[in-house]
Coordinates of C-alpha atoms and ligand atoms in Angstrom, one line a residue:
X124 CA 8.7 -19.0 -18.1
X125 CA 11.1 -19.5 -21.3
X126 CA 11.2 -15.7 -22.6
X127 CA 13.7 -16.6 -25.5
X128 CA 11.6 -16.6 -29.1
X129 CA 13.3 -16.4 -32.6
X130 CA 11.2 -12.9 -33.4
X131 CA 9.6 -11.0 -31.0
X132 CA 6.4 -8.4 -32.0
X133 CA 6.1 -5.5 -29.8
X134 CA 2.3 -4.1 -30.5
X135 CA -1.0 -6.0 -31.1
X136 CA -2.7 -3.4 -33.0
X137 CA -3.4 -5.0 -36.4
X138 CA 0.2 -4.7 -38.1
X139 CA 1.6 -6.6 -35.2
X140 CA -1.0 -9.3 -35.3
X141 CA -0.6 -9.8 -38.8
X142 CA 2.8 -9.6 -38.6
X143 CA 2.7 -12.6 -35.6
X144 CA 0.1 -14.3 -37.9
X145 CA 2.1 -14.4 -41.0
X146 CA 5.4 -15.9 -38.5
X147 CA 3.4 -18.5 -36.9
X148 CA 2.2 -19.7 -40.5
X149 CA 5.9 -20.0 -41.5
X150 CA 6.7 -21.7 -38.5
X151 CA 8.6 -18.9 -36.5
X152 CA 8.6 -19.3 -33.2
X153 CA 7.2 -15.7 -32.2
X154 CA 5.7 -13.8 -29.3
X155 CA 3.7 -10.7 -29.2
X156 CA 3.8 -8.0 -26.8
X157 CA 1.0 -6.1 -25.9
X158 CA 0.8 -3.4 -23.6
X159 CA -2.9 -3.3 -23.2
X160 CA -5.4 -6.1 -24.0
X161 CA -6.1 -7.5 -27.6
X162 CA -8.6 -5.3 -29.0
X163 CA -8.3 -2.5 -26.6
X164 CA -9.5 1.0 -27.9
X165 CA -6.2 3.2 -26.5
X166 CA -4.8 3.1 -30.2
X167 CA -5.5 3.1 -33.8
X168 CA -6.9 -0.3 -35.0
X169 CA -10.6 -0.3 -33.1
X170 CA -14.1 0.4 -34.1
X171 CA -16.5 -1.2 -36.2
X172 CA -15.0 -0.6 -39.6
X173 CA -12.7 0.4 -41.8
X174 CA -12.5 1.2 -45.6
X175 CA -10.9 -0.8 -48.3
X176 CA -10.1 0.6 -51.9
X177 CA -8.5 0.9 -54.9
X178 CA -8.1 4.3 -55.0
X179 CA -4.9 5.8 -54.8
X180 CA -2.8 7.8 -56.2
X181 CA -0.1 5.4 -56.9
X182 CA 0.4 2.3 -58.8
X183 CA 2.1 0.8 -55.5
X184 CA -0.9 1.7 -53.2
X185 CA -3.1 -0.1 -55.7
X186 CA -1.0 -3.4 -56.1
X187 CA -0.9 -3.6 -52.7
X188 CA -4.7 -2.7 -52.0
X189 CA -5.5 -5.4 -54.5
X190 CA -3.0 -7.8 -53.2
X191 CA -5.1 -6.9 -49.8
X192 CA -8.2 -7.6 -50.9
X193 CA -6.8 -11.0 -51.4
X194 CA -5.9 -11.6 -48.3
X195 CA -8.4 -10.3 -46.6
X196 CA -10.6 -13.0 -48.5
X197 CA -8.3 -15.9 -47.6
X198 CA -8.2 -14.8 -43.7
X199 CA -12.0 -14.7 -44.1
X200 CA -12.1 -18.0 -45.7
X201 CA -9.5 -19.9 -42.7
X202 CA -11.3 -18.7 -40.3
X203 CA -14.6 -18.6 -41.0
X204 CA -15.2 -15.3 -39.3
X205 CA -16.8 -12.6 -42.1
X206 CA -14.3 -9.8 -42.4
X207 CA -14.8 -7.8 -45.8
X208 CA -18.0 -6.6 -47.1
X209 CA -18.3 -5.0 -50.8
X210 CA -20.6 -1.5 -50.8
X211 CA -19.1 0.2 -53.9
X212 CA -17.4 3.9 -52.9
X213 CA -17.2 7.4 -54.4
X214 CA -14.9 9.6 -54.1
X215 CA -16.4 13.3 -53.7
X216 CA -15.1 16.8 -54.3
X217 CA -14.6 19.6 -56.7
X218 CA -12.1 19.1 -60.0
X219 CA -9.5 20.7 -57.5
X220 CA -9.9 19.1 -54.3
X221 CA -6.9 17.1 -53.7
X222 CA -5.8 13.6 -54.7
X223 CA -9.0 13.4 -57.4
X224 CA -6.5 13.8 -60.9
X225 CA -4.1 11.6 -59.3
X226 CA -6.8 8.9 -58.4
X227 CA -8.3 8.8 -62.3
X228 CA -4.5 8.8 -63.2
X229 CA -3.7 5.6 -61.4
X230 CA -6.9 4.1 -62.2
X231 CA -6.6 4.5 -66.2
X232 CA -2.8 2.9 -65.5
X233 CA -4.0 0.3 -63.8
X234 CA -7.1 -0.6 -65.5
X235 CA -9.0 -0.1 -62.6
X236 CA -12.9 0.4 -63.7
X237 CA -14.8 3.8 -62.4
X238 CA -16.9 5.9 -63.6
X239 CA -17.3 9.9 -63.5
X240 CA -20.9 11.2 -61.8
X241 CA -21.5 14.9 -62.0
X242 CA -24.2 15.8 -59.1
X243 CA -26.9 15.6 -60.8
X244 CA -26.2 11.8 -61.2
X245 CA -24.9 11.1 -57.7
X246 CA -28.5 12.6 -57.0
X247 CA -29.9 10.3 -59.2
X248 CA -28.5 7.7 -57.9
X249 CA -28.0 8.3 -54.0
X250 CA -30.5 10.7 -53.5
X251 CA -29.4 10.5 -50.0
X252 CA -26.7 13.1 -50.2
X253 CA -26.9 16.5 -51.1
X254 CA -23.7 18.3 -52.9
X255 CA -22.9 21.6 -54.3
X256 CA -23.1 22.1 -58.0
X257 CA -19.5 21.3 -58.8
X258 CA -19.1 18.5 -56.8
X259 CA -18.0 15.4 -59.1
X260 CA -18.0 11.9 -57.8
X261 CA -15.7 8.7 -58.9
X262 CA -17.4 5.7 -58.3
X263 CA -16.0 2.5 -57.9
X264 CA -17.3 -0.6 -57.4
X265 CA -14.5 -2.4 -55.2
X266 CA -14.5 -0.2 -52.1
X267 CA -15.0 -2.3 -48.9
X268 CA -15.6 -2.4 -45.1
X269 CA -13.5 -4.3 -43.1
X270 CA -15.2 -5.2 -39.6
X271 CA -12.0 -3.6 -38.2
X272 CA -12.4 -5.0 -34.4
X273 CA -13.0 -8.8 -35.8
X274 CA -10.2 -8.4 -38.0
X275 CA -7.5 -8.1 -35.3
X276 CA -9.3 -10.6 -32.8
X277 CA -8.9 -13.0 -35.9
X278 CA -5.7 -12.6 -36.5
X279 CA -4.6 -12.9 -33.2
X280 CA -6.2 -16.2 -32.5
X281 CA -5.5 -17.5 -36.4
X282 CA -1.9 -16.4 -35.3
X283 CA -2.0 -18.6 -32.0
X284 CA -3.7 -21.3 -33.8
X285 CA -0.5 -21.5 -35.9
X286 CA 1.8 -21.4 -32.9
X287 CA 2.3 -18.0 -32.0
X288 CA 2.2 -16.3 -28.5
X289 CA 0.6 -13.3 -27.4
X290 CA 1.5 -12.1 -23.8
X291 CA -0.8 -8.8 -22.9
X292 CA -1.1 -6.2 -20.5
X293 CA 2.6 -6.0 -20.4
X294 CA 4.3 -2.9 -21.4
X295 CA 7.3 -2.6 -23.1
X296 CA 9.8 0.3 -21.5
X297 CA 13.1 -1.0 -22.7
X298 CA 14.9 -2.5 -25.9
X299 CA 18.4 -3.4 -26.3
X300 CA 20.1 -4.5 -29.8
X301 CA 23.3 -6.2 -30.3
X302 CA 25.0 -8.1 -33.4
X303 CA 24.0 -11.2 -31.9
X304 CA 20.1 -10.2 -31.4
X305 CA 17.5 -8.0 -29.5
X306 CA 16.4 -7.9 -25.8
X307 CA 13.0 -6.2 -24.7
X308 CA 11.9 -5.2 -21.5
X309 CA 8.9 -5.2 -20.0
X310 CA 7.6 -4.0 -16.8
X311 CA 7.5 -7.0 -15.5
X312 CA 9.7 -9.7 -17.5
X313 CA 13.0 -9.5 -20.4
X314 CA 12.6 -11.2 -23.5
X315 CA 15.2 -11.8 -25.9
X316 CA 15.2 -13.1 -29.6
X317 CA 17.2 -12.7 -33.0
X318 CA 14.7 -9.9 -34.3
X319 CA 12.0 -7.9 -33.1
X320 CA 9.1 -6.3 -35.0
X321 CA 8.1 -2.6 -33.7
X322 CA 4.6 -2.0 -34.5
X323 CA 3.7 0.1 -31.7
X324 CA 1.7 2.3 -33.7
X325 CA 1.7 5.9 -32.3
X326 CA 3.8 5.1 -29.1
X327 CA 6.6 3.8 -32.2
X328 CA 8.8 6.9 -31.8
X329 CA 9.7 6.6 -28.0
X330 CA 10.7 3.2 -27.9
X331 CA 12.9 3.3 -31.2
X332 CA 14.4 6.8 -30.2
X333 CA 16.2 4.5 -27.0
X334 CA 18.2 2.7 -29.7
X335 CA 19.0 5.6 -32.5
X336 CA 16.3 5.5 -34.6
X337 CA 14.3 8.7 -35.3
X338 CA 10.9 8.4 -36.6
X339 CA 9.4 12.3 -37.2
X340 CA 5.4 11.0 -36.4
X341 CA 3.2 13.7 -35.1
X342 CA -0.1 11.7 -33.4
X343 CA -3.6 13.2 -34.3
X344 CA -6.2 12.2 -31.8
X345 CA -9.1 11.7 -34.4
X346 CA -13.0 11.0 -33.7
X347 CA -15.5 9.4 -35.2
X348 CA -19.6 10.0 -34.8
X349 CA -22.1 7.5 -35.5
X350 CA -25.3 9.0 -36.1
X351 CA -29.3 8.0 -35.8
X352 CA -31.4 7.9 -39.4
X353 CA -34.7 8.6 -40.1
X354 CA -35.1 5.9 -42.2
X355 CA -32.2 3.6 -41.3
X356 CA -33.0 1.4 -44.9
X357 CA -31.3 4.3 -46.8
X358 CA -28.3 3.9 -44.8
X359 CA -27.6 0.0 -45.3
X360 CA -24.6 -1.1 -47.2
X361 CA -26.9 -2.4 -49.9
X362 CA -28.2 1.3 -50.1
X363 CA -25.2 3.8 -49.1
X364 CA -21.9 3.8 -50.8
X365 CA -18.3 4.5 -48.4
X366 CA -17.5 8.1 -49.4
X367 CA -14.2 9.8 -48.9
X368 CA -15.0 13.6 -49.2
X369 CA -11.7 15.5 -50.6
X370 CA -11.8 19.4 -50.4
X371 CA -9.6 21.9 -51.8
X372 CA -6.1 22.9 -49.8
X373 CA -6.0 20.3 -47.5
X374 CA -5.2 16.7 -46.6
X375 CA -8.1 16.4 -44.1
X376 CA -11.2 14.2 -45.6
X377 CA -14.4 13.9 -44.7
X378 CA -15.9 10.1 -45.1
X379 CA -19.1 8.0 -44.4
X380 CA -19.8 4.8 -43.4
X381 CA -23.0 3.1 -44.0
X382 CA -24.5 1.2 -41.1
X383 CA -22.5 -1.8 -40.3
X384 CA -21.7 -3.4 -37.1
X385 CA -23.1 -0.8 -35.1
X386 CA -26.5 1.0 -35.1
X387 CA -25.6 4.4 -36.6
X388 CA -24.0 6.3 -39.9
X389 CA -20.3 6.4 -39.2
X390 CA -19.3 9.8 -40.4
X391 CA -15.6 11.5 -39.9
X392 CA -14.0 15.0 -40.7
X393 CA -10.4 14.2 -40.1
X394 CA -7.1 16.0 -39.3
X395 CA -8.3 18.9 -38.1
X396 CA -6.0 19.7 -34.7
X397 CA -2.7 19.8 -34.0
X398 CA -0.9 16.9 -32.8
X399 CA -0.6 15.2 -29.4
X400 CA 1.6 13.5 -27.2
X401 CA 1.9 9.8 -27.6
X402 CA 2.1 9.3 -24.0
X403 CA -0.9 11.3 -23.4
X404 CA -4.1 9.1 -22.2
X405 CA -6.9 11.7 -22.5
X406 CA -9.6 9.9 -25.1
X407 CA -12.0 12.1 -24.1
X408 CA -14.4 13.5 -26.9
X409 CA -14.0 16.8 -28.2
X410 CA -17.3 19.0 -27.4
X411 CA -16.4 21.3 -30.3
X412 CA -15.2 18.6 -32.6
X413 CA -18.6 17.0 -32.7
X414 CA -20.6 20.0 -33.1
X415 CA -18.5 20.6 -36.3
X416 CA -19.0 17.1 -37.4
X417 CA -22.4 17.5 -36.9
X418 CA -23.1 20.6 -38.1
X419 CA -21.4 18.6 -41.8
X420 CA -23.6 16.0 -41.5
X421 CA -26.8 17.8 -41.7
X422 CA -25.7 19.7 -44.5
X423 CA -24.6 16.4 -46.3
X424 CA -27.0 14.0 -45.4
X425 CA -30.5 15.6 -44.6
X426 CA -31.9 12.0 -43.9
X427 CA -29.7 11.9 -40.5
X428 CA -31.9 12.9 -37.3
X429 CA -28.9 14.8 -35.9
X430 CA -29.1 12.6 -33.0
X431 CA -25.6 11.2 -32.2
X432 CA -25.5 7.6 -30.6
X433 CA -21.9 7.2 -29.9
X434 CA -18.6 8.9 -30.2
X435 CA -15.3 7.3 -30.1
X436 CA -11.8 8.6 -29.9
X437 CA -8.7 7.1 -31.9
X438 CA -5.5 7.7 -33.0
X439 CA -3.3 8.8 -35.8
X440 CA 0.3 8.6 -36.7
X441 CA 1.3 10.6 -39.4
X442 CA 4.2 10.8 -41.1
X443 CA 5.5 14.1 -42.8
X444 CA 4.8 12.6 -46.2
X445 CA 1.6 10.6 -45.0
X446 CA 3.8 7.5 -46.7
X447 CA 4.0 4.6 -44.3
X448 CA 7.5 3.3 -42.8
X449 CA 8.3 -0.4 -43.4
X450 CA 12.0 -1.4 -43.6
X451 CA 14.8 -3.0 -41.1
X452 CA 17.5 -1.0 -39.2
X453 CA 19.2 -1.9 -36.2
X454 CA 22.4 -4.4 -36.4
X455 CA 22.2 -6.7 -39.1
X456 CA 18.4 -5.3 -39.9
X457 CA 17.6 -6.9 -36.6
X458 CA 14.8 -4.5 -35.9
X459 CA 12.3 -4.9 -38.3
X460 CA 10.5 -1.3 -38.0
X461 CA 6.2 -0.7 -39.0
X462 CA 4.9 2.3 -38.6
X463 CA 1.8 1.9 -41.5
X464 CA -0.8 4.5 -40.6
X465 CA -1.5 7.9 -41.7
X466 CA -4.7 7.7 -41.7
X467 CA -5.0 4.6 -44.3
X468 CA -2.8 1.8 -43.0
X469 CA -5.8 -0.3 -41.5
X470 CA -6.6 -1.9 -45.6
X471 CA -3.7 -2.9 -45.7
X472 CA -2.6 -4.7 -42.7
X473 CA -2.9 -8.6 -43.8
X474 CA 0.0 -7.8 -46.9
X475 CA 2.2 -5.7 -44.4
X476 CA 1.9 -8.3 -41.5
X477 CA 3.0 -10.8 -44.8
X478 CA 5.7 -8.2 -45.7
X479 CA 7.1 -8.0 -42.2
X480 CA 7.5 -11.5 -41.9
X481 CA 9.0 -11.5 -45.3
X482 CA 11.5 -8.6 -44.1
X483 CA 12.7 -11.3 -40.8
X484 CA 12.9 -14.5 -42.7
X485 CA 14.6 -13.4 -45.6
X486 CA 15.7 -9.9 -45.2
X487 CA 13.7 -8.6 -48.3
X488 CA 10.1 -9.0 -49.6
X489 CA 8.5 -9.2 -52.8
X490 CA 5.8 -6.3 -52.6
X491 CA 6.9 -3.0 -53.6
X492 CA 8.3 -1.1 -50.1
X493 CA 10.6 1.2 -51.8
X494 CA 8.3 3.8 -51.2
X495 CA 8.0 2.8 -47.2
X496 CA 11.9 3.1 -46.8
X497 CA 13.0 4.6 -43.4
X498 CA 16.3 6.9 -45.3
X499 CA 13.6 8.6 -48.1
X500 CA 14.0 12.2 -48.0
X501 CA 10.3 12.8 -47.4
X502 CA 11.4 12.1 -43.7
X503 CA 14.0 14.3 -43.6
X504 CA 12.2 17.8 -43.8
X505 CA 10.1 18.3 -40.2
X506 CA 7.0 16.7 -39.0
X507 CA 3.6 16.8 -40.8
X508 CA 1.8 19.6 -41.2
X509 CA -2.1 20.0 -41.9
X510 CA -1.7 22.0 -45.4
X511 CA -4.7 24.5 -44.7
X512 CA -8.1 24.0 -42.5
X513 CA -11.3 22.5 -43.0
X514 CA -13.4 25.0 -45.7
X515 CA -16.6 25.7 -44.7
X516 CA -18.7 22.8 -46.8
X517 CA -21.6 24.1 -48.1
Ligands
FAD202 C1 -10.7 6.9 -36.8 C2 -9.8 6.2 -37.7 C3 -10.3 5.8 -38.9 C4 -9.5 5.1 -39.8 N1 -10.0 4.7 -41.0 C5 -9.2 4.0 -41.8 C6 -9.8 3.4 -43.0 O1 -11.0 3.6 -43.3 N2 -9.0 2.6 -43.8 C7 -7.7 2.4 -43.5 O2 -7.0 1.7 -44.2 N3 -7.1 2.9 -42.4 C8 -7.9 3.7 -41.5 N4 -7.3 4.2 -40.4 C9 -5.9 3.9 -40.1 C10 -5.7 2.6 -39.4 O3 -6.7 2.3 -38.5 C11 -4.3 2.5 -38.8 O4 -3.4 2.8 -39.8 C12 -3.9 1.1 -38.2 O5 -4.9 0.7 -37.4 C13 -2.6 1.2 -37.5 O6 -2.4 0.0 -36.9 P1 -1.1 -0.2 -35.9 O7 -1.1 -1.7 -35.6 O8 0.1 0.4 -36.6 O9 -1.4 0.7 -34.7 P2 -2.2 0.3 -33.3 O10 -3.5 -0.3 -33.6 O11 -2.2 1.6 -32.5 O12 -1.3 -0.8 -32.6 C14 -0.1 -0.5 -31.9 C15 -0.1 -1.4 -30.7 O13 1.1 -1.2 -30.0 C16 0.9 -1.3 -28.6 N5 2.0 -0.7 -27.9 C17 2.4 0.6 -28.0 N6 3.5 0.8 -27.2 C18 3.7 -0.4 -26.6 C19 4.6 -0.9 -25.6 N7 5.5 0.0 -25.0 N8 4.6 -2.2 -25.1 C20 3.7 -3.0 -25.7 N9 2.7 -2.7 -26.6 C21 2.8 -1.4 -27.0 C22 -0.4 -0.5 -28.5 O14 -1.1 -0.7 -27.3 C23 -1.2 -0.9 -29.7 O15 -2.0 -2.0 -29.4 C24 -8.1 4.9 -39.5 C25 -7.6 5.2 -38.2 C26 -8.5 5.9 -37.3 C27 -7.9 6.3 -36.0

């Protein structure tokens, strides 16, 4: 078997697929390495959905989100397969819960339309919830779901449709770098190429460690509930908005999903234990975790039976400054490193696959990375750390 490619992907999460995608379509020849199976749920990328939005606090975040949307639409277009569904969102917390003044701030400076709901209009209007007095909501009418497990399955074949190839079940355990190009190791076969794109997701920091990099991610294992309704028409995206719930002193969220690709109400309270090792395979669900969860969701949404129909486990990696890493190190920028989660890399996943390909072929890109780079000094002060706990909500 010919193991020599011009760019190798190591990781078939969705950044590495997009990234292979992106390749193929500029006629690279690339191969993708995946430890596991395409659309395996050992990582961050699965499940039925994922939320798309404008709101950020950052004029970056949002050219990129918008430049996503984009992209998203095209991918759904070539391929045929439906990818991105528009529900309208809210954001929902008190006046100091975190992130809300920078999200109007970034809205009004990128003319980004939304409106302000105290709760008696949120009532009004999704009489579904139920919020303490001082909750306010922004409202937007862009947010998205993105059918997160179609998504990578279609850019993995779109990518082999242009060319590209994707070799799974084949774990990656070494990688050498030279001035002349990169050599990877896998269990079973070596590989070698000019560049290689890291997009292991949480298992990132290992592999890059071998050849001098240091990335500081700390690896949540999240969960996610989906929940039975009373009246499941309340719950349809025609009916519920996405909500990301912000509370005071803290980074974790709360969100909800309306019922999409699956039978139940989605509903998360992320961020809310310590970290784990990467190398670590327990997925098992946390007992404790869902009776909190739980315990939130009947307080939030009365309409829910309690009953939960499924509970899945995924992953995390979060960097100190929740900021995502995109840039090239190694010799001659030869290792072109992606490490885009914290919690809210998923959106934007088509653009950074575009970007990574950008970052090979020409050894820059035309979106705004500054932000992503690996020397920034929000890297340099310790790991991330969850600022506060989980209030009690109501
Ligand atoms: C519960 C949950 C909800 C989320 N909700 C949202 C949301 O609503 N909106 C949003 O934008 N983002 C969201 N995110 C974040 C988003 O899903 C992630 O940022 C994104 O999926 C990260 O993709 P990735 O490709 O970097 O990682 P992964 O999907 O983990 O991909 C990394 C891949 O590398 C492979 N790999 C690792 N080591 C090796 C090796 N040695 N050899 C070969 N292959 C290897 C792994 O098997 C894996 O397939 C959420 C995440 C979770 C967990």
């Amino acid at each position: 078997m010919n193991n020599t490619a011009e760019v190798l992907v190591v990781g078939g999460g969705v950044m590495g697929c997009a990234a292979a995608y992106h390749l193929a379509k500029l006629g690279t020849a690339v191969t993708l390495i995946e430890q596991f199976r395409i659309g395996h749920t050992m990582g961050s990328s699965h499940g039925p959905t994922r939320i798309i939005r404008l709101a950020y606090d950052g004029l970056d975040y949002v050219h990129l989100a918008r430049e996503s949307f984009h992209q998203w639409s095209d991918l759904q277009l070539e391929s045929g397969t439906q990818l991105i569904l528009k529900t309208g969102g809210l954001d929902l917390g008190s006046r100091e819960a975190m992130y809300m003044d920078g999200i109007l701030r970034t809205f009004d400076a990128a003319h980004v339309p939304y409106e302000i709901l105290n709760q008696s209009e949120i009532a009004h209007r999704y009489p579904q919830f139920r919020l303490p007095e001082d909750v306010v909501g922004i409202y937007q009418a862009d947010w998205s779901m993105l059918s997160a497990d179609q998504c990578v399955a279609t850019l993995a074949s779109q990518a082999v449709v242009h060319g590209a190839k994707i070799i799974e079940n084949e774990p990656v355990v070494k990688l050498h770098t030279s001035s002349t190009g990169v050599e990877v190791i896998t269990r079973s076969n070596k590989y070698s190429a000019k560049k290689v794109v890291m997009a292991a997701g949480s298992w990132s920091a290992g592999i890059l460690a071998q050849i001098g990099i240091e990335l500081p991610l700390t690896v949540l294992k999240e969960q996610v509930s989906f929940f039975e309704a009373r009246d499941p028409a309340q719950f349809q995206p025609v009916t519920l908005p996405l909500v990301i719930h912000h509370f005071p002193g803290t980074t974790s969220v709360g969100s909800v999903f309306p019922i999409h690709n699956h039978t139940g109400v989605k509903l998360m309270l992320d961020r809310v234990t310590p970290g784990v090792d990467p190398n670590n395979e327990d997925r098992t669900i946390d007992q404790a975790r869902v009776d909190q969860l739980r315990n939130y969701a009947a307080k939030l949404l009365p309409g829910l039976t309690g009953r939960i129909i499924e509970s899945v486990s995924c992953r995390y990696a979060m960097t100190p400054d929740e900021d995502f890493i995109i840039d090239a190190a190694g010799e001659n920028g030869n290792v072109v490193v992606a490490s885009p989660c914290s919690s809210h890399g998923f959106k934007f996943g088509v653009v950074i696959g575009a970007i990574l390909a950008e970052l090979v072929t020409n050894g820059a890109t035309r979106y705004p990375i500054q932000r992503f780079r690996l020397d920034r000094p929000g890297l340099k002060g310790g790991t991330w750390q969850n600022k506060g706990a989980i209030p009690v909500f109501i």
